Coordinates of C-alpha atoms and ligand atoms in Angstrom, one line a residue:
X1 CA 1.5 17.2 30.9
X2 CA 4.3 14.5 29.7
X3 CA 7.1 16.5 28.1
X4 CA 9.1 15.6 25.1
X5 CA 13.0 15.9 24.2
X6 CA 13.9 14.8 20.5
X7 CA 18.0 15.0 19.4
X8 CA 18.5 14.6 16.3
X9 CA 21.6 16.5 13.8
X10 CA 20.1 16.9 11.1
X11 CA 18.0 18.5 8.3
X12 CA 15.0 17.5 11.3
X13 CA 11.8 16.5 9.1
X14 CA 10.8 13.7 11.6
X15 CA 11.4 16.7 14.9
X16 CA 9.7 19.2 12.7
X17 CA 6.6 16.4 12.0
X18 CA 7.0 15.0 15.8
X19 CA 6.5 19.1 16.8
X20 CA 3.9 19.5 14.5
X21 CA 1.7 17.2 16.5
X22 CA 2.3 18.2 19.5
X23 CA 2.0 22.4 19.1
X24 CA -1.8 21.9 20.2
X25 CA -1.4 19.0 22.2
X26 CA -3.3 19.0 25.0
X27 CA -1.0 16.4 27.3
X28 CA 2.2 16.0 25.7
X29 CA 4.5 19.2 24.4
X30 CA 8.1 19.2 23.5
X31 CA 10.3 20.6 25.7
X32 CA 13.7 20.9 24.4
X33 CA 15.7 19.9 21.4
X34 CA 19.0 18.7 21.6
X35 CA 21.6 18.7 18.4
X36 CA 25.4 18.3 18.6
X37 CA 25.6 20.1 15.5
X38 CA 25.3 23.6 15.6
X39 CA 24.2 24.6 12.5
X40 CA 21.3 22.0 12.4
X41 CA 18.4 22.6 10.6
X42 CA 16.4 21.2 13.2
X43 CA 17.5 24.3 15.3
X44 CA 15.5 26.8 13.5
X45 CA 12.7 24.5 13.2
X46 CA 12.8 24.6 17.4
X47 CA 12.6 28.2 17.4
X48 CA 9.8 28.2 14.8
X49 CA 7.9 26.3 17.6
X50 CA 9.3 27.6 20.2
X51 CA 11.1 25.6 22.1
X52 CA 14.1 25.8 23.7
X53 CA 17.5 24.4 22.2
X54 CA 20.8 22.8 23.1
X55 CA 23.5 22.3 21.7
X56 CA 25.9 19.3 23.3
X57 CA 29.9 18.3 22.2
X58 CA 31.2 15.0 22.9
X59 CA 33.1 15.7 25.5
X60 CA 30.0 16.7 27.2
X61 CA 28.0 14.3 26.5
X62 CA 30.0 11.1 26.9
X63 CA 32.8 12.1 29.4
X64 CA 29.7 14.2 32.2
X65 CA 26.1 13.4 33.1
X66 CA 25.2 17.9 32.9
X67 CA 22.5 16.5 29.6
X68 CA 20.3 14.5 32.5
X69 CA 20.3 18.2 34.5
X70 CA 19.2 20.3 31.5
X71 CA 16.9 17.2 30.9
X72 CA 15.7 16.7 34.7
X73 CA 15.1 20.7 34.5
X74 CA 12.4 21.1 31.8
X75 CA 11.6 17.6 33.8
X76 CA 11.8 15.3 30.6
X77 CA 9.7 12.3 30.2
X78 CA 10.8 11.0 27.1
X79 CA 13.7 11.2 24.8
X80 CA 12.9 10.8 20.8
X81 CA 15.9 10.3 18.7
X82 CA 15.3 11.5 15.0
X83 CA 18.0 11.6 12.9
X84 CA 20.7 11.5 15.9
X85 CA 23.5 10.4 15.2
X86 CA 25.0 9.4 18.4
X87 CA 25.2 6.5 19.9
X88 CA 23.4 7.0 23.8
X89 CA 25.6 7.1 26.7
X90 CA 24.8 4.1 29.5
X91 CA 23.7 7.3 31.7
X92 CA 21.0 8.5 29.4
X93 CA 19.5 5.0 29.1
X94 CA 19.9 4.1 32.7
X95 CA 17.9 7.3 33.6
X96 CA 15.0 6.8 31.2
X97 CA 14.3 3.2 30.8
X98 CA 11.9 2.0 28.0
X99 CA 11.8 5.6 27.2
X100 CA 13.9 6.3 24.5
X101 CA 12.7 5.8 20.6
X102 CA 15.0 5.8 17.4
X103 CA 13.6 5.7 14.3
X104 CA 15.6 4.1 11.6
X105 CA 15.8 3.8 7.8
X106 CA 15.4 0.7 6.9
X107 CA 14.1 -3.0 8.3
X108 CA 16.0 -3.6 11.7
X109 CA 17.6 -5.6 12.8
X110 CA 18.8 -5.4 7.8
X111 CA 20.9 -3.0 7.4
X112 CA 21.3 -1.3 10.4
X113 CA 24.6 -1.2 12.7
X114 CA 27.4 1.8 13.5
X115 CA 27.8 3.5 9.7
X116 CA 24.4 2.2 8.4
X117 CA 22.2 6.2 8.2
X118 CA 21.3 8.1 5.4
X119 CA 22.2 7.2 1.7
X120 CA 24.2 4.2 2.7
X121 CA 21.5 2.4 3.8
X122 CA 19.6 2.9 0.8
X123 CA 22.4 2.0 -1.0
X124 CA 22.6 -1.1 0.4
X125 CA 18.9 -2.1 -0.3
X126 CA 18.8 -1.7 -3.8
X127 CA 22.5 -3.1 -4.1
X128 CA 20.7 -6.4 -2.5
X129 CA 18.1 -6.9 -4.6
X130 CA 15.7 -6.2 -2.0
X131 CA 12.1 -5.9 -3.2
X132 CA 10.7 -4.0 -0.1
X133 CA 12.2 -1.9 2.6
X134 CA 11.3 0.4 5.1
X135 CA 10.9 1.6 8.1
X136 CA 12.1 1.1 12.1
X137 CA 10.9 2.9 15.1
X138 CA 12.8 0.7 18.0
X139 CA 13.9 1.4 21.3
X140 CA 17.3 2.9 21.7
X141 CA 20.2 0.9 24.2
X142 CA 23.9 0.9 24.5
X143 CA 24.2 -0.4 21.0
X144 CA 23.6 1.3 17.6
X145 CA 20.2 -0.2 16.5
X146 CA 19.1 -3.0 18.4
X147 CA 16.4 -2.2 20.9
X148 CA 13.2 -3.5 20.9
X149 CA 11.3 -2.9 17.9
X150 CA 8.2 -1.3 18.5
X151 CA 6.8 -1.1 14.9
X152 CA 7.6 -1.2 11.4
X153 CA 6.0 -0.2 8.0
X154 CA 6.9 -1.3 4.5
X155 CA 7.4 0.2 1.1
X156 CA 8.1 -1.4 -2.4
X157 CA 11.4 -1.4 -3.8
X158 CA 10.8 -1.3 -7.8
X159 CA 13.5 -2.0 -10.5
X160 CA 13.3 0.8 -11.5
X161 CA 14.1 2.7 -7.4
X162 CA 17.1 4.1 -7.5
X163 CA 18.6 4.7 -3.7
X164 CA 17.0 8.6 -3.9
X165 CA 13.1 7.3 -4.7
X166 CA 13.8 4.7 -1.7
X167 CA 15.0 7.2 0.4
X168 CA 12.2 9.4 -0.7
X169 CA 9.3 6.8 0.3
X170 CA 10.8 5.8 3.5
X171 CA 10.7 9.5 5.0
X172 CA 7.1 9.9 3.8
X173 CA 6.5 6.4 5.9
X174 CA 8.7 8.2 8.5
X175 CA 6.8 11.4 8.8
X176 CA 3.2 9.3 8.4
X177 CA 3.9 6.7 11.1
X178 CA 6.6 8.8 14.2
X179 CA 5.0 11.4 15.5
X180 CA 1.4 8.4 15.9
X181 CA 3.8 5.7 17.8
X182 CA 5.1 8.8 19.8
X183 CA 1.9 9.9 21.0
X184 CA 1.1 6.0 21.4
X185 CA 4.0 5.3 23.4
X186 CA 3.9 8.9 25.7
X187 CA 0.2 8.2 26.0
X188 CA 1.0 4.8 27.5
X189 CA 3.6 5.9 29.8
X190 CA 3.0 4.3 33.5
X191 CA 2.3 7.1 36.4
Ligands
GRF201 C1 15.2 9.4 8.4 O1 15.8 8.9 7.5 C2 15.9 8.7 10.0 O2 15.6 7.6 10.0 C3 17.4 8.7 10.3 O3 18.1 10.1 10.0 C4 16.9 11.0 8.9 C5 16.9 11.7 9.9 O4 16.1 12.4 9.1 N1 17.3 8.6 11.3 P1 15.3 14.1 8.9 O5 16.6 14.9 9.9 O6 14.7 14.0 10.6 O7 14.7 14.6 7.5

């Protein structure tokens, strides 16, 4: 059995899709949802699926390695970031080499980096007059949005699109592809 932890701080719609995909999976289980916000919607979703949750604070995340103990206690093999905005600390990246994924709502390397999240991304895409945008799934390293790119999917940006309609179309791509890319990568884990 492979065991995944999802880190999420927001509404958790991607986390929900991932929990749905693995709910009855024979070999893969979501073992833990980690959030840095006590009131994050994702915590209620985890409860719906009977998945353990853990709320972390900045001090614990950056000044201690206590989180590793929590992950190891649940034999977590793979970490999936889904709307988690804090930069991964070095100890976490080192403990899970090529085992931490992130999803970004644009075609990296464009529209990435600190501050490029949520509507900021789609406003920038619109303002630049892009005719295409999309989503990127990449490995996580210690810099924002710079790990190796594993998968991208695109959608057109039409003249009448607004940041809101772009966000809607990109999120649909995320929901469609993130769970299956996670499944493929977890299945390919060595050992
Ligand atoms: C997604 O757009 C993802 O690309 C970004 O954060 C958003 C999370 O949305 N990293 P949700 O919480 O899964 O609905």
